[in-house]
């Protein structure tokens, strides 16, 4: 089980006391396993946004469609700058705009929710009462510094082509190696980068250039044919 700030523990207890399951998911789990201290905490639950705001009235509704609520501190002193997002377990339909799913279906289990995620090291979940959930071997991939897609890599990249530049950024920041199938899928689908907003590229690029493995990341940008879009 990963170590939780007291604010997260309080949120988890409140949701579980109301009879719902709740897990830490995604990047906060990954970073905690790497010994890093997350600031952004993503949680997933079987509660709907309507139920969440009743349980946690200090949270604001971020999206009714995606059933997400958020808490941000009023100052740097309160909660040490933590941002907490809680989303209802969900499955997703097709991505016709190459960015967001056309349809969101609320799900009943954490396993269904993890199935929609991009990379195995982002598809782990942890709960202080229900344990660690890792259906795609993300912890082992993280240990071996491997970046792999959840399921078919080509399908994952076609859903949201910005995942390609996100993968490069993670290689740079976390000193990872792209799994060969993911690398080849990025080469095959590099043209889909035409659908990625320039703002998204500008958000990721400084992090690529300042990561500890920036040299490898730049070579990957060239080798996967992404550099023209940068």
mmCIF file of C-alpha atoms in Angstrom:
data_model
loop_
_atom_site.group_PDB
_atom_site.id
_atom_site.type_symbol
_atom_site.label_atom_id
_atom_site.label_comp_id
_atom_site.label_asym_id
_atom_site.label_seq_id
_atom_site.Cartn_x
_atom_site.Cartn_y
_atom_site.Cartn_z
ATOM 1 C CA UNK A 1 0.000 0.000 0.000
ATOM 2 C CA UNK A 2 1.290 3.461 -0.884
ATOM 3 C CA UNK A 3 1.703 6.170 1.740
ATOM 4 C CA UNK A 4 -1.153 8.694 1.718
ATOM 5 C CA UNK A 5 -1.220 12.325 2.841
ATOM 6 C CA UNK A 6 -3.709 12.883 5.644
ATOM 7 C CA UNK A 7 -6.066 14.789 3.315
ATOM 8 C CA UNK A 8 -6.275 11.774 0.986
ATOM 9 C CA UNK A 9 -6.793 9.388 3.894
ATOM 10 C CA UNK A 10 -9.669 11.545 5.147
ATOM 11 C CA UNK A 11 -11.309 11.555 1.717
ATOM 12 C CA UNK A 12 -10.930 7.787 1.354
ATOM 13 C CA UNK A 13 -12.414 7.186 4.801
ATOM 14 C CA UNK A 14 -15.392 9.467 4.124
ATOM 15 C CA UNK A 15 -16.231 7.723 0.842
ATOM 16 C CA UNK A 16 -15.787 4.229 2.281
ATOM 17 C CA UNK A 17 -17.837 5.104 5.374
ATOM 18 C CA UNK A 18 -20.640 6.044 2.968
ATOM 19 C CA UNK A 19 -20.518 2.504 1.564
ATOM 20 C CA UNK A 20 -18.520 3.066 -1.617
ATOM 21 C CA UNK A 21 -15.276 1.662 -3.009
ATOM 22 C CA UNK A 22 -12.500 4.169 -3.759
ATOM 23 C CA UNK A 23 -8.948 3.746 -5.063
ATOM 24 C CA UNK A 24 -5.921 5.873 -5.826
ATOM 25 C CA UNK A 25 -5.215 5.468 -9.545
ATOM 26 C CA UNK A 26 -2.816 6.407 -12.321
ATOM 27 C CA UNK A 27 0.114 8.742 -11.924
ATOM 28 C CA UNK A 28 -0.074 9.162 -8.162
ATOM 29 C CA UNK A 29 0.290 5.390 -7.721
ATOM 30 C CA UNK A 30 3.110 5.202 -10.267
ATOM 31 C CA UNK A 31 5.018 8.118 -8.759
ATOM 32 C CA UNK A 32 4.559 6.827 -5.206
ATOM 33 C CA UNK A 33 6.064 3.473 -6.238
ATOM 34 C CA UNK A 34 9.025 5.391 -7.678
ATOM 35 C CA UNK A 35 9.566 7.145 -4.341
ATOM 36 C CA UNK A 36 8.270 10.471 -5.622
ATOM 37 C CA UNK A 37 5.762 12.656 -3.762
ATOM 38 C CA UNK A 38 2.675 13.346 -5.904
ATOM 39 C CA UNK A 39 0.909 16.691 -5.787
ATOM 40 C CA UNK A 40 -1.971 15.742 -8.101
ATOM 41 C CA UNK A 41 -3.969 12.817 -6.753
ATOM 42 C CA UNK A 42 -6.463 10.984 -8.969
ATOM 43 C CA UNK A 43 -8.969 8.723 -7.264
ATOM 44 C CA UNK A 44 -11.654 6.462 -8.736
ATOM 45 C CA UNK A 45 -14.852 5.315 -7.071
ATOM 46 C CA UNK A 46 -18.170 3.606 -7.745
ATOM 47 C CA UNK A 47 -19.971 6.700 -6.392
ATOM 48 C CA UNK A 48 -21.531 9.121 -8.897
ATOM 49 C CA UNK A 49 -20.691 12.829 -8.873
ATOM 50 C CA UNK A 50 -24.056 13.511 -7.205
ATOM 51 C CA UNK A 51 -23.181 11.102 -4.402
ATOM 52 C CA UNK A 52 -19.647 12.467 -4.119
ATOM 53 C CA UNK A 53 -20.732 16.069 -3.530
ATOM 54 C CA UNK A 54 -23.081 14.869 -0.835
ATOM 55 C CA UNK A 55 -20.305 12.921 0.889
ATOM 56 C CA UNK A 56 -17.657 15.610 0.247
ATOM 57 C CA UNK A 57 -19.438 19.010 0.087
ATOM 58 C CA UNK A 58 -16.107 20.867 -0.129
ATOM 59 C CA UNK A 59 -15.514 19.330 -3.581
ATOM 60 C CA UNK A 60 -16.604 21.106 -6.765
ATOM 61 C CA UNK A 61 -18.086 19.387 -9.814
ATOM 62 C CA UNK A 62 -15.472 19.437 -12.568
ATOM 63 C CA UNK A 63 -17.490 17.484 -15.152
ATOM 64 C CA UNK A 64 -20.970 16.013 -15.005
ATOM 65 C CA UNK A 65 -20.439 14.078 -18.259
ATOM 66 C CA UNK A 66 -17.306 12.358 -16.967
ATOM 67 C CA UNK A 67 -18.572 12.352 -13.353
ATOM 68 C CA UNK A 68 -15.513 14.093 -11.876
ATOM 69 C CA UNK A 69 -15.227 16.270 -8.772
ATOM 70 C CA UNK A 70 -12.205 18.264 -7.583
ATOM 71 C CA UNK A 71 -10.767 19.757 -4.416
ATOM 72 C CA UNK A 72 -8.064 22.415 -4.444
ATOM 73 C CA UNK A 73 -6.676 24.140 -1.333
ATOM 74 C CA UNK A 74 -7.425 27.803 -0.726
ATOM 75 C CA UNK A 75 -3.736 28.463 -0.140
ATOM 76 C CA UNK A 76 -0.380 26.748 -0.354
ATOM 77 C CA UNK A 77 -0.485 26.112 3.369
ATOM 78 C CA UNK A 78 -3.748 24.184 3.324
ATOM 79 C CA UNK A 79 -3.107 20.696 2.018
ATOM 80 C CA UNK A 80 0.396 21.683 0.855
ATOM 81 C CA UNK A 81 -0.864 22.474 -2.633
ATOM 82 C CA UNK A 82 -2.544 19.113 -3.230
ATOM 83 C CA UNK A 83 -5.123 18.790 -5.986
ATOM 84 C CA UNK A 84 -7.559 15.899 -5.607
ATOM 85 C CA UNK A 85 -9.725 14.665 -8.491
ATOM 86 C CA UNK A 86 -12.249 11.880 -7.962
ATOM 87 C CA UNK A 87 -13.931 10.217 -10.945
ATOM 88 C CA UNK A 88 -16.568 7.523 -11.147
ATOM 89 C CA UNK A 89 -15.421 4.174 -12.568
ATOM 90 C CA UNK A 90 -16.144 4.275 -16.297
ATOM 91 C CA UNK A 91 -15.838 2.628 -19.665
ATOM 92 C CA UNK A 92 -15.461 4.649 -22.844
ATOM 93 C CA UNK A 93 -16.805 4.531 -26.392
ATOM 94 C CA UNK A 94 -15.131 5.552 -29.646
ATOM 95 C CA UNK A 95 -12.929 8.653 -29.931
ATOM 96 C CA UNK A 96 -14.229 10.278 -33.131
ATOM 97 C CA UNK A 97 -12.432 13.573 -32.412
ATOM 98 C CA UNK A 98 -9.130 11.799 -31.523
ATOM 99 C CA UNK A 99 -9.230 13.458 -28.110
ATOM 100 C CA UNK A 100 -12.193 12.528 -25.929
ATOM 101 C CA UNK A 101 -14.580 9.560 -25.949
ATOM 102 C CA UNK A 102 -17.947 10.089 -27.646
ATOM 103 C CA UNK A 103 -19.680 8.042 -24.976
ATOM 104 C CA UNK A 104 -18.962 7.472 -21.307
ATOM 105 C CA UNK A 105 -20.533 4.478 -19.570
ATOM 106 C CA UNK A 106 -20.347 4.382 -15.794
ATOM 107 C CA UNK A 107 -18.813 1.108 -14.608
ATOM 108 C CA UNK A 108 -19.078 -0.963 -11.445
ATOM 109 C CA UNK A 109 -15.510 -2.142 -10.928
ATOM 110 C CA UNK A 110 -12.004 -0.727 -10.785
ATOM 111 C CA UNK A 111 -10.882 -3.358 -13.311
ATOM 112 C CA UNK A 112 -13.252 -1.938 -15.947
ATOM 113 C CA UNK A 113 -11.919 1.537 -15.258
ATOM 114 C CA UNK A 114 -8.278 0.491 -15.560
ATOM 115 C CA UNK A 115 -8.984 -1.173 -18.911
ATOM 116 C CA UNK A 116 -9.527 2.229 -20.595
ATOM 117 C CA UNK A 117 -6.171 3.685 -19.548
ATOM 118 C CA UNK A 118 -3.182 4.375 -21.802
ATOM 119 C CA UNK A 119 -0.089 2.644 -20.396
ATOM 120 C CA UNK A 120 0.344 -0.250 -17.984
ATOM 121 C CA UNK A 121 2.251 1.870 -15.472
ATOM 122 C CA UNK A 122 -0.751 4.229 -15.397
ATOM 123 C CA UNK A 123 -3.228 1.368 -15.008
ATOM 124 C CA UNK A 124 -2.567 0.506 -11.371
ATOM 125 C CA UNK A 125 -4.830 1.220 -8.417
ATOM 126 C CA UNK A 126 -4.402 1.032 -4.659
ATOM 127 C CA UNK A 127 -6.755 1.082 -1.704
ATOM 128 C CA UNK A 128 -5.829 0.945 1.993
ATOM 129 C CA UNK A 129 -8.689 -1.510 2.605
ATOM 130 C CA UNK A 130 -9.089 -3.352 -0.720
ATOM 131 C CA UNK A 131 -5.448 -3.736 -1.713
ATOM 132 C CA UNK A 132 -3.360 -3.231 -4.837
ATOM 133 C CA UNK A 133 -4.911 -3.826 -8.273
ATOM 134 C CA UNK A 134 -2.581 -4.325 -11.235
ATOM 135 C CA UNK A 135 -4.272 -6.329 -14.025
ATOM 136 C CA UNK A 136 -1.709 -5.430 -16.726
ATOM 137 C CA UNK A 137 1.557 -5.915 -14.855
ATOM 138 C CA UNK A 138 2.312 -2.223 -14.457
ATOM 139 C CA UNK A 139 4.361 -2.652 -11.296
ATOM 140 C CA UNK A 140 6.685 -5.123 -13.007
ATOM 141 C CA UNK A 141 6.957 -2.856 -16.062
ATOM 142 C CA UNK A 142 7.780 0.067 -13.794
ATOM 143 C CA UNK A 143 10.440 -1.993 -12.036
ATOM 144 C CA UNK A 144 11.935 -2.858 -15.432
ATOM 145 C CA UNK A 145 11.499 0.724 -16.681
ATOM 146 C CA UNK A 146 9.344 -0.430 -19.612
ATOM 147 C CA UNK A 147 6.588 1.678 -21.152
ATOM 148 C CA UNK A 148 3.834 -0.510 -22.628
ATOM 149 C CA UNK A 149 0.322 0.215 -23.824
ATOM 150 C CA UNK A 150 -2.750 -1.283 -22.206
ATOM 151 C CA UNK A 151 -4.038 -3.667 -24.855
ATOM 152 C CA UNK A 152 -3.405 -2.964 -28.535
ATOM 153 C CA UNK A 153 -0.959 -0.031 -28.806
ATOM 154 C CA UNK A 154 -2.226 1.074 -32.218
ATOM 155 C CA UNK A 155 -5.801 1.269 -30.932
ATOM 156 C CA UNK A 156 -4.708 3.260 -27.889
ATOM 157 C CA UNK A 157 -2.794 5.772 -30.041
ATOM 158 C CA UNK A 158 -5.641 6.136 -32.546
ATOM 159 C CA UNK A 159 -8.040 6.942 -29.707
ATOM 160 C CA UNK A 160 -5.884 9.838 -28.536
ATOM 161 C CA UNK A 161 -2.750 10.612 -30.591
ATOM 162 C CA UNK A 162 -1.441 12.934 -27.858
ATOM 163 C CA UNK A 163 -0.515 9.714 -26.063
ATOM 164 C CA UNK A 164 2.479 9.534 -28.407
ATOM 165 C CA UNK A 165 4.047 12.744 -27.173
ATOM 166 C CA UNK A 166 3.024 11.842 -23.622
ATOM 167 C CA UNK A 167 4.947 8.592 -24.026
ATOM 168 C CA UNK A 168 8.046 10.503 -25.138
ATOM 169 C CA UNK A 169 7.712 12.857 -22.167
ATOM 170 C CA UNK A 170 7.479 9.902 -19.774
ATOM 171 C CA UNK A 171 10.593 8.381 -21.346
ATOM 172 C CA UNK A 172 12.433 11.645 -20.682
ATOM 173 C CA UNK A 173 11.173 12.273 -17.155
ATOM 174 C CA UNK A 174 11.084 8.713 -15.810
ATOM 175 C CA UNK A 175 13.991 7.250 -17.823
ATOM 176 C CA UNK A 176 11.898 4.534 -19.454
ATOM 177 C CA UNK A 177 12.325 2.334 -22.515
ATOM 178 C CA UNK A 178 9.540 2.133 -25.103
ATOM 179 C CA UNK A 179 8.303 -1.422 -25.607
ATOM 180 C CA UNK A 180 8.999 -2.410 -29.273
ATOM 181 C CA UNK A 181 5.313 -2.861 -30.182
ATOM 182 C CA UNK A 182 4.517 0.604 -28.828
ATOM 183 C CA UNK A 183 7.452 2.114 -30.709
ATOM 184 C CA UNK A 184 6.340 0.539 -34.001
ATOM 185 C CA UNK A 185 2.752 1.668 -33.427
ATOM 186 C CA UNK A 186 4.010 5.231 -32.946
ATOM 187 C CA UNK A 187 5.892 5.025 -36.247
ATOM 188 C CA UNK A 188 2.824 3.648 -38.022
ATOM 189 C CA UNK A 189 0.438 6.232 -36.560
ATOM 190 C CA UNK A 190 2.697 9.285 -36.410
ATOM 191 C CA UNK A 191 0.511 11.047 -38.973
ATOM 192 C CA UNK A 192 -2.308 11.120 -36.417
ATOM 193 C CA UNK A 193 -0.368 13.841 -34.595
ATOM 194 C CA UNK A 194 -2.105 16.236 -36.983
ATOM 195 C CA UNK A 195 -5.087 15.986 -34.618
ATOM 196 C CA UNK A 196 -3.124 17.031 -31.509
ATOM 197 C CA UNK A 197 -3.612 20.616 -30.387
ATOM 198 C CA UNK A 198 -0.546 22.839 -30.520
ATOM 199 C CA UNK A 199 -1.242 23.812 -26.915
ATOM 200 C CA UNK A 200 -0.864 20.176 -25.876
ATOM 201 C CA UNK A 201 2.472 19.907 -27.680
ATOM 202 C CA UNK A 202 3.668 23.145 -26.065
ATOM 203 C CA UNK A 203 2.653 21.766 -22.671
ATOM 204 C CA UNK A 204 4.650 18.561 -23.106
ATOM 205 C CA UNK A 205 7.732 19.860 -24.947
ATOM 206 C CA UNK A 206 9.437 21.753 -22.064
ATOM 207 C CA UNK A 207 9.092 18.671 -19.886
ATOM 208 C CA UNK A 208 10.643 16.531 -22.624
ATOM 209 C CA UNK A 209 13.575 18.928 -22.986
ATOM 210 C CA UNK A 210 14.261 19.219 -19.255
ATOM 211 C CA UNK A 211 13.906 15.550 -18.279
ATOM 212 C CA UNK A 212 16.945 13.542 -17.191
ATOM 213 C CA UNK A 213 16.725 11.442 -20.379
ATOM 214 C CA UNK A 214 16.033 14.308 -22.807
ATOM 215 C CA UNK A 215 18.642 13.074 -25.313
ATOM 216 C CA UNK A 216 16.953 9.697 -25.689
ATOM 217 C CA UNK A 217 13.560 11.405 -25.933
ATOM 218 C CA UNK A 218 14.734 13.665 -28.767
ATOM 219 C CA UNK A 219 16.109 10.678 -30.653
ATOM 220 C CA UNK A 220 12.737 8.958 -30.227
ATOM 221 C CA UNK A 221 10.911 12.019 -31.556
ATOM 222 C CA UNK A 222 13.024 11.744 -34.688
ATOM 223 C CA UNK A 223 12.902 7.951 -34.945
ATOM 224 C CA UNK A 224 9.112 7.751 -34.610
ATOM 225 C CA UNK A 225 8.567 10.518 -37.199
ATOM 226 C CA UNK A 226 6.994 12.844 -34.628
ATOM 227 C CA UNK A 227 9.548 15.634 -34.971
ATOM 228 C CA UNK A 228 7.825 17.366 -37.941
ATOM 229 C CA UNK A 229 4.752 17.902 -35.766
ATOM 230 C CA UNK A 230 6.900 19.390 -33.001
#
